[in-house]
Every structure is written in structure tokens, then in C-alpha cells.
């Protein structure tokens, strides 16, 4: 196999399709039974990080192409940023369609990273399969864990988990921040952990991101039914609530992108992706803290942040790119994961094809 991509979320989808399109025989591996990762399987319904602050695509290529396949509407302005609303089932369908129509791409589901063999500073085998290069899109740097390379990590103090679920039968309009605040205030006063409500493409439905425990979800819904106008009949089809993990591990690469790079909108001669999303930290208290880039500014991500520092043929996409805790708080959003995934797939393919890994 030329390239193994580990992880079939936004980054791994982009990496594997891009590598296969570039002509590399590619294997996509995921411990889950099917494609999707966080973007397709956690209940999220907005892709952040695709646009600049005028609502224009920041990255051409696969990130834009994938987003256009998902699109059921126009970009939506949320405060100072733009997002793309999508349906998670469409995310999975579009990704599965790409995979099954890529002749150079094979996939292996229900398969975790079990072992990796190194020779002369290169990974030569993954799970017993001979590989020319590896792209780690696992979100938690599982390939790096298997070969023992240096990583940085976010944790629950800066990237706290949340339970994401659709909340249907809501008859109240929440068009403005003030409208949302009127709902969230009684929830907070009643002592519930922070709740975040986002629009959804489904009629009368919101996407809830709840910082509480799974046991508190039904009491929260009961509270909304009894105390908030327009929520009297609210409900969710979800029966098993699972906290989605924002925290992850980043592999130390040839360059570690910093929060300062993000906030000043740094450019790089070897740039392969762009992003304008703010630094978005989620504290253990479940509250988001945003640091925005200046108006009209975006930052670049260099190829060096997608190449491992000490392993010649290891590349990274999505949440595992070489970035510090502040920079990844911006670059972890899905639009940027699609862009860095695609770039990592192209870098890995180019290196394989030129017969070298640098
Ligand atoms: C609560 C929450 C809310 C969020 N809200 C938004 C939002 O509104 N908009 C937005 O754009 N982003 C949002 N994000 C961030 C975004 O969803 C993720 O950062 C992004 O999807 C990460 O993509 P990825 O491809 O890097 O990793 P993931 O999507 O996490 O994919 C990693 C894949 O690797 C696989 N994997 C893991 N370990 C192994 C292993 N050992 N072996 C094989 N496979 C493995 C997993 O099964 C998974 O499929 C949110 C995240 C969370 C948790």
C-alpha cells in the first residue's frame, strides 16, 4: 500500500480522497464501523472554518468541493463568523459516495491502530501492512502513540466535551443572540450546566450542545418543557447520549503553529491551507471563550505543520496537526480539518511519487 490514512472523519476523508486522486494506492482505516468521525456521527450540524469574514471560501480544492456537495442552503452568518449548515446523514452519504467511487482507495472499518513498525526513521508497516507513508487523522494521534513520538495535547480545561443532540418540536424563533439568551437564562438560573443552542436545517429543530452529564439531559428537557415558552413539546429522538470529545493530541511537526500565528494572520512560504476561525477555548465550566482575528484577516498553515518532526513519512491532518493548544483551538474546526486533511493527502502522495519522503 502506498499510503495508509488513519481516521475517517473530516480530515481523513479529505486526506484519503486527495491521496487516491493523486494516484497513490491508499488505505483508509477507522476503528468505527463506517465513515464520518465527529462531523458525521456526533450530531453536529454546522461546519465552521470554511469561510473568510465576508462569507467567501478560504480554501479551494477538496474542502470547497465537499462543502458544496453538502450544501442545502447558503452560508449562515453567526455573529462575526460564517458557517455552513449541513445534515449529518448527508455528510456520511457524500463521504461514502466519494470513497466507493475512488478506484485507488480501499477502506478497512472496525480496525484500530494495533502496531506500527519503524525502520531507519520511517514507518514501514501499519497493522502488518507494508506502507510507503502514513497520514494520522485520528484526532488523538494514534499513529504517533504507536511509534512513540512527541505530541502536544489539549484537555478538558481548554477543550471540554459536550453532549450534542437535536432538540425538535421547538416552536419559538431564535433569530438573534438576545432571543437565545432569553432561553438560556432560566436554564442557567435553574442551576443546569451551560447549554448552547444552534440552528439546524430541520424544521422546528435546534442543535443542542450541553456541557452537563448524560444523566442531566432528560431533566434539562423536562425543565425546558415546563418553563420556557415555545419549548412545551420539545423532544429528541436520541436515546443514548454520548459526550463528544473536543480535546485531542497534536503531533509535533517541523513547525508548531502558535496562537500568535493565528491572531496576527501569519503567512508562510510553504502555506497549504488557510483559516480565519477565532481561537475558541471551552473551559471545564462549559463556557466558550473566543479570541478573534482582526477583520479581513486569515492565517496560513505551512506544510511543515503537517509533517512529523522526526518520522520521515508521517503526515498529519485535522486535529492532529502540529499546533499548540491555542492554535488548535482555531484549526480544529471542520472546514480547516478538511483543508489540512486534503493537503496532508497531497503531500504524502507527492512524496511517494517522487520516491522520497521530504
Ligand atoms: C462538542 C463538539 C462541538 C463541536 N462543534 C463544532 C462545530 O459546530 N463546527 C465545527 O466545524 N467543528 C465543531 N467541532 C470540532 C470538530 O467537529 C472536530 O474538531 C473535527 O470534526 C475533527 O475532525 P478530524 O477529522 O480531525 O477528527 P475526527 O472527526 O474526530 O475523526 C477521527 C477519526 O479517527 C478514528 N480513530 C480514532 N482513534 C482511532 C484508532 N486508534 N484507530 C483507527 N481509527 C481511529 C475515529 O473513529 C474517527 O472516525 C466540535 C467538536 C465537539 C467535540
Coordinates of C-alpha atoms and ligand atoms in Angstrom, one line a residue:
X1 CA 0.0 0.0 0.0
X2 CA 1.4 3.5 -0.8
X3 CA -0.4 5.4 1.9
X4 CA -2.4 4.5 5.0
X5 CA -4.8 7.2 6.3
X6 CA -5.9 6.6 9.9
X7 CA -9.2 8.1 10.9
X8 CA -12.3 8.7 8.6
X9 CA -13.5 12.0 10.0
X10 CA -13.4 15.3 8.0
X11 CA -9.6 15.2 7.8
X12 CA -9.2 11.5 6.9
X13 CA -12.0 11.7 4.3
X14 CA -10.2 14.7 2.6
X15 CA -6.7 13.1 3.0
X16 CA -7.7 9.7 1.6
X17 CA -9.6 11.0 -1.4
X18 CA -6.9 13.5 -2.2
X19 CA -4.1 10.9 -2.0
X20 CA -6.1 8.5 -4.1
X21 CA -6.9 11.2 -6.7
X22 CA -3.2 12.0 -6.9
X23 CA -2.7 8.4 -7.9
X24 CA -1.5 6.8 -4.7
X25 CA -2.8 3.4 -3.7
X26 CA -4.5 4.4 -0.4
X27 CA -6.0 2.6 2.6
X28 CA -8.4 4.3 4.9
X29 CA -8.6 2.7 8.4
X30 CA -11.1 3.5 11.2
X31 CA -12.0 1.8 14.4
X32 CA -15.6 2.7 13.8
X33 CA -17.8 0.6 11.5
X34 CA -18.3 3.4 8.9
X35 CA -17.1 6.8 7.7
X36 CA -18.0 10.1 9.4
X37 CA -15.9 10.8 12.5
X38 CA -17.1 13.7 14.7
X39 CA -18.5 15.6 11.7
X40 CA -20.7 12.7 10.6
X41 CA -21.6 10.9 13.8
X42 CA -21.8 13.3 16.8
X43 CA -24.9 15.2 15.8
X44 CA -23.2 18.4 14.8
X45 CA -24.9 20.4 12.1
X46 CA -22.6 23.4 11.3
X47 CA -19.2 23.4 9.6
X48 CA -17.1 26.2 10.8
X49 CA -13.8 27.5 9.3
X50 CA -14.7 27.3 5.6
X51 CA -15.1 31.0 5.0
X52 CA -13.4 34.3 5.5
X53 CA -15.4 37.1 7.3
X54 CA -17.1 38.1 4.1
X55 CA -18.5 34.6 3.6
X56 CA -16.1 33.6 0.8
X57 CA -14.5 30.1 0.7
X58 CA -10.9 30.3 2.1
X59 CA -9.6 27.0 0.6
X60 CA -10.2 25.9 -3.0
X61 CA -9.9 22.1 -3.7
X62 CA -11.4 19.3 -1.7
X63 CA -12.6 21.4 1.3
X64 CA -14.7 23.6 -1.0
X65 CA -15.9 20.6 -3.2
X66 CA -17.0 18.6 -0.2
X67 CA -18.8 21.6 1.3
X68 CA -20.6 22.2 -2.0
X69 CA -21.8 18.6 -2.1
X70 CA -23.3 19.0 1.4
X71 CA -24.9 22.3 0.9
X72 CA -28.6 22.6 1.4
X73 CA -28.5 26.4 1.8
X74 CA -26.2 29.4 1.8
X75 CA -23.5 30.1 4.3
X76 CA -25.1 31.4 7.5
X77 CA -23.7 34.4 9.4
X78 CA -23.4 33.7 13.2
X79 CA -22.1 36.9 14.9
X80 CA -18.7 37.7 13.4
X81 CA -18.3 34.4 11.5
X82 CA -19.9 32.3 8.8
X83 CA -20.8 28.7 9.0
X84 CA -22.3 26.0 6.7
X85 CA -25.3 24.2 8.0
X86 CA -25.5 20.6 7.0
X87 CA -27.3 17.3 7.7
X88 CA -25.0 14.7 9.4
X89 CA -26.6 11.8 7.3
X90 CA -25.7 13.8 4.1
X91 CA -22.1 14.2 5.4
X92 CA -21.8 10.4 5.8
X93 CA -23.6 9.7 2.5
X94 CA -21.4 12.1 0.5
X95 CA -18.2 10.8 2.1
X96 CA -19.3 7.1 1.4
X97 CA -20.0 8.0 -2.2
X98 CA -16.6 9.6 -2.6
X99 CA -14.9 6.5 -1.1
X100 CA -16.8 4.0 -3.2
X101 CA -16.1 5.9 -6.4
X102 CA -12.3 6.2 -5.8
X103 CA -10.7 3.3 -7.6
X104 CA -7.3 3.8 -5.8
X105 CA -8.9 3.8 -2.4
X106 CA -9.7 0.9 -0.1
X107 CA -11.2 1.1 3.4
X108 CA -10.9 -1.0 6.5
X109 CA -13.6 -0.5 9.2
X110 CA -13.7 -1.7 12.8
X111 CA -9.9 -1.6 12.7
X112 CA -7.9 0.3 15.3
X113 CA -4.2 1.0 15.1
X114 CA -2.6 -2.0 16.6
X115 CA 1.0 -1.6 15.8
X116 CA 3.4 0.2 13.6
X117 CA 6.9 -0.9 12.6
X118 CA 9.7 1.7 12.1
X119 CA 12.9 1.2 10.1
X120 CA 15.6 3.9 9.6
X121 CA 13.3 6.7 10.8
X122 CA 10.3 5.7 8.6
X123 CA 7.1 3.8 9.3
X124 CA 7.3 0.7 7.1
X125 CA 4.3 -1.3 8.4
X126 CA 1.0 -0.4 10.0
X127 CA -1.0 -3.3 11.4
X128 CA 1.2 -5.7 9.5
X129 CA 0.6 -3.9 6.1
X130 CA 3.6 -2.5 4.3
X131 CA 3.1 1.2 3.8
X132 CA 5.0 4.0 2.0
X133 CA 3.6 6.8 4.1
X134 CA 1.0 7.3 6.8
X135 CA -1.4 10.2 7.4
X136 CA -2.6 10.4 11.0
X137 CA -6.1 11.9 11.0
X138 CA -7.2 10.1 14.2
X139 CA -7.8 13.3 16.2
X140 CA -5.8 11.8 19.1
X141 CA -2.6 11.0 17.3
X142 CA -2.9 7.2 17.5
X143 CA -0.1 6.5 15.0
X144 CA 2.2 8.7 17.0
X145 CA 1.2 6.8 20.1
X146 CA 2.1 3.5 18.4
X147 CA 5.5 4.7 17.4
X148 CA 6.2 6.8 20.5
X149 CA 6.7 10.3 19.0
X150 CA 6.4 13.6 20.8
X151 CA 2.9 15.1 21.0
X152 CA 1.2 18.1 22.5
X153 CA -2.3 17.8 23.9
X154 CA -5.5 19.7 24.7
X155 CA -7.6 18.6 27.7
X156 CA -10.9 19.2 29.4
X157 CA -9.7 22.6 30.8
X158 CA -9.4 24.2 27.3
X159 CA -11.4 21.8 25.1
X160 CA -14.2 20.5 27.3
X161 CA -16.5 17.7 26.0
X162 CA -20.2 18.3 25.3
X163 CA -23.3 16.2 24.5
X164 CA -24.7 17.1 21.1
X165 CA -28.3 16.3 20.2
X166 CA -31.1 17.6 18.1
X167 CA -33.9 19.2 20.0
X168 CA -37.1 19.1 18.0
X169 CA -40.7 20.4 18.3
X170 CA -39.5 23.9 19.2
X171 CA -42.0 26.5 18.1
X172 CA -40.1 29.6 19.2
X173 CA -38.0 31.7 16.8
X174 CA -34.4 32.2 17.9
X175 CA -33.1 34.6 15.3
X176 CA -30.9 36.8 17.5
X177 CA -28.5 36.4 20.3
X178 CA -31.0 38.1 22.6
X179 CA -33.6 35.5 21.7
X180 CA -31.2 32.7 22.6
X181 CA -30.2 34.5 25.8
X182 CA -33.9 34.6 26.9
X183 CA -34.0 30.8 26.7
X184 CA -30.6 30.1 28.2
X185 CA -31.0 32.5 31.2
X186 CA -33.7 30.5 33.0
X187 CA -31.7 27.3 32.3
X188 CA -28.7 28.7 33.9
X189 CA -30.7 30.2 36.9
X190 CA -32.1 26.7 37.5
X191 CA -28.5 25.5 38.0
X192 CA -28.0 23.5 34.8
X193 CA -24.5 23.4 33.3
X194 CA -24.2 25.6 30.2
X195 CA -26.3 24.8 27.2
X196 CA -25.6 26.1 23.7
X197 CA -28.3 26.2 21.0
X198 CA -27.6 26.4 17.3
X199 CA -29.8 26.5 14.3
X200 CA -30.5 23.3 12.3
X201 CA -31.7 22.6 8.8
X202 CA -34.6 20.5 10.2
X203 CA -37.9 22.4 10.8
X204 CA -38.6 23.4 14.4
X205 CA -35.3 21.9 15.5
X206 CA -32.2 23.2 17.2
X207 CA -28.8 21.5 17.7
X208 CA -28.1 21.4 21.5
X209 CA -24.5 21.3 22.8
X210 CA -24.8 20.6 26.5
X211 CA -21.9 20.8 29.0
X212 CA -23.7 18.6 31.6
X213 CA -23.6 14.9 32.2
X214 CA -25.7 12.4 30.3
X215 CA -28.0 11.9 33.4
X216 CA -28.9 15.6 33.2
X217 CA -30.1 15.6 29.6
X218 CA -33.7 14.5 30.3
X219 CA -34.1 16.7 33.4
X220 CA -32.9 19.6 31.1
X221 CA -35.5 18.7 28.5
X222 CA -38.2 18.4 31.2
X223 CA -37.2 21.8 32.6
X224 CA -37.4 23.4 29.1
X225 CA -40.9 21.9 28.6
X226 CA -42.2 23.2 31.9
X227 CA -40.5 26.6 32.0
X228 CA -39.7 28.1 28.6
X229 CA -42.4 29.3 26.1
X230 CA -42.1 27.6 22.7
X231 CA -40.4 24.5 24.2
X232 CA -43.5 22.9 25.8
X233 CA -43.3 19.9 23.4
X234 CA -39.6 19.8 22.8
X235 CA -38.1 16.3 22.4
X236 CA -35.1 14.5 21.0
X237 CA -35.0 11.2 19.1
X238 CA -31.7 10.3 20.7
X239 CA -31.9 7.6 23.3
X240 CA -28.2 7.2 24.2
X241 CA -26.3 10.4 25.0
X242 CA -22.5 10.3 24.4
X243 CA -20.2 13.2 25.3
X244 CA -18.3 14.3 22.2
X245 CA -14.6 15.0 22.8
X246 CA -13.2 18.3 21.7
X247 CA -9.8 17.5 23.2
X248 CA -7.1 15.8 21.2
X249 CA -3.4 15.2 20.6
X250 CA -1.2 17.1 18.1
X251 CA 1.9 15.5 16.7
X252 CA 5.0 17.8 16.9
X253 CA 6.0 18.6 13.4
X254 CA 8.7 20.5 11.6
X255 CA 6.8 23.7 12.6
X256 CA 4.5 24.2 15.6
X257 CA 1.7 26.6 14.6
X258 CA 1.0 29.0 17.5
X259 CA -1.9 31.1 18.8
X260 CA 0.1 34.2 17.9
X261 CA 0.4 33.0 14.3
X262 CA -3.4 32.7 14.3
X263 CA -4.2 36.0 15.8
X264 CA -1.8 38.1 13.6
X265 CA -2.8 36.2 10.5
X266 CA 0.7 34.9 9.8
X267 CA 1.7 33.9 6.2
X268 CA 4.2 31.1 5.3
X269 CA 6.1 30.4 2.1
X270 CA 5.1 26.8 2.3
X271 CA 1.4 27.5 3.1
X272 CA -1.0 24.7 2.2
X273 CA -4.2 25.8 4.0
X274 CA -5.9 28.9 5.3
X275 CA -8.3 29.6 8.2
X276 CA -9.9 32.6 9.8
X277 CA -11.8 30.9 12.6
X278 CA -11.2 32.5 16.1
X279 CA -9.4 30.8 18.9
X280 CA -12.3 29.0 20.6
X281 CA -11.5 27.6 24.0
X282 CA -14.1 25.7 26.0
X283 CA -13.4 25.7 29.7
X284 CA -14.3 23.0 32.2
X285 CA -17.2 25.3 33.2
X286 CA -18.6 24.6 29.7
X287 CA -18.3 28.3 28.7
X288 CA -16.7 29.3 25.3
X289 CA -14.1 32.0 25.2
X290 CA -13.3 33.5 21.8
X291 CA -10.3 35.4 20.5
X292 CA -11.0 36.8 17.1
X293 CA -8.6 37.7 14.2
X294 CA -8.7 41.3 13.1
X295 CA -11.4 42.0 10.4
X296 CA -10.5 40.8 6.9
X297 CA -7.5 38.7 8.2
X298 CA -6.9 35.0 7.9
X299 CA -3.8 32.9 8.8
X300 CA -2.0 30.2 6.8
X301 CA -0.9 26.7 7.8
X302 CA 2.5 25.6 6.5
X303 CA 3.3 22.2 5.0
X304 CA 5.8 21.8 7.8
X305 CA 2.9 21.7 10.4
X306 CA 1.6 18.6 8.5
X307 CA 4.9 16.7 8.5
X308 CA 6.1 15.0 11.7
X309 CA 9.4 16.3 13.1
X310 CA 11.2 13.0 13.5
X311 CA 9.5 10.5 11.2
X312 CA 10.2 11.0 7.6
X313 CA 7.0 9.6 6.2
X314 CA 4.4 10.5 8.8
X315 CA 1.9 13.3 7.9
X316 CA -0.9 14.8 9.9
X317 CA -4.4 16.3 9.1
X318 CA -7.2 17.7 11.2
X319 CA -7.0 17.8 14.9
X320 CA -3.5 16.1 14.9
X321 CA -1.6 18.8 13.0
X322 CA 1.4 20.3 14.7
X323 CA -0.2 23.2 16.6
X324 CA -0.1 24.5 20.1
X325 CA -3.1 24.5 22.4
X326 CA -4.2 27.9 21.3
X327 CA -3.7 27.4 17.6
X328 CA -5.5 24.1 17.5
X329 CA -8.5 25.8 19.3
X330 CA -9.0 27.5 15.9
X331 CA -7.6 25.0 13.4
X332 CA -9.7 22.0 14.8
X333 CA -13.0 23.2 13.2
X334 CA -14.2 21.0 10.4
X335 CA -13.6 23.4 7.5
X336 CA -10.0 23.7 8.4
X337 CA -9.7 19.9 9.1
X338 CA -11.0 19.3 5.5
X339 CA -8.3 21.7 4.2
X340 CA -5.4 20.3 6.2
X341 CA -6.5 16.7 5.5
X342 CA -6.6 17.3 1.8
X343 CA -3.2 19.0 2.0
X344 CA -1.7 16.1 4.0
X345 CA -3.0 13.6 1.5
X346 CA -1.5 15.5 -1.4
X347 CA 1.9 15.9 0.5
X348 CA 2.0 12.2 1.2
X349 CA 1.2 11.3 -2.4
X350 CA 3.7 13.7 -3.8
X351 CA 6.4 12.3 -1.6
X352 CA 5.6 8.7 -2.5
X353 CA 5.6 9.6 -6.2
X354 CA 8.8 11.4 -6.1
X355 CA 10.4 8.4 -4.4
X356 CA 11.3 10.4 -1.4
X357 CA 9.6 11.4 1.8
X358 CA 10.7 15.0 2.1
Ligands
LIG1 C1 -18.9 19.0 21.2 C2 -18.2 19.5 20.0 C3 -18.8 20.5 19.2 C4 -18.1 20.9 18.0 N1 -18.7 21.9 17.3 C5 -18.3 22.1 16.0 C6 -19.0 22.9 15.1 O1 -20.1 23.4 15.4 N2 -18.4 23.1 13.9 C7 -17.2 22.6 13.5 O2 -16.7 22.9 12.4 N3 -16.5 21.9 14.4 C8 -17.0 21.6 15.6 N4 -16.3 20.8 16.5 C9 -14.9 20.3 16.1 C10 -14.9 19.3 15.0 O3 -16.1 18.6 15.0 C11 -13.7 18.4 15.2 O4 -12.6 19.0 15.7 C12 -13.4 17.8 13.8 O5 -14.5 17.2 13.3 C13 -12.2 16.9 13.9 O6 -12.1 16.2 12.6 P1 -10.9 15.1 12.5 O7 -11.1 14.5 11.1 O8 -9.6 15.7 12.8 O9 -11.2 14.1 13.6 P2 -12.5 13.2 13.9 O10 -13.7 13.6 13.2 O11 -12.5 13.1 15.4 O12 -12.1 11.8 13.3 C14 -11.1 10.9 13.9 C15 -11.4 9.5 13.4 O13 -10.4 8.7 13.8 C16 -10.9 7.5 14.3 N5 -9.9 6.9 15.2 C17 -9.6 7.3 16.5 N6 -8.7 6.5 17.0 C18 -8.5 5.5 16.2 C19 -7.7 4.4 16.2 N7 -6.9 4.0 17.3 N8 -7.7 3.6 15.1 C20 -8.4 3.8 14.0 N9 -9.2 4.9 13.9 C21 -9.3 5.8 15.0 C22 -12.2 7.8 14.9 O14 -13.1 6.7 15.0 C23 -12.7 8.9 14.0 O15 -13.6 8.4 13.0 C24 -16.9 20.3 17.6 C25 -16.4 19.3 18.4 C26 -17.0 18.8 19.5 C27 -16.5 17.7 20.2

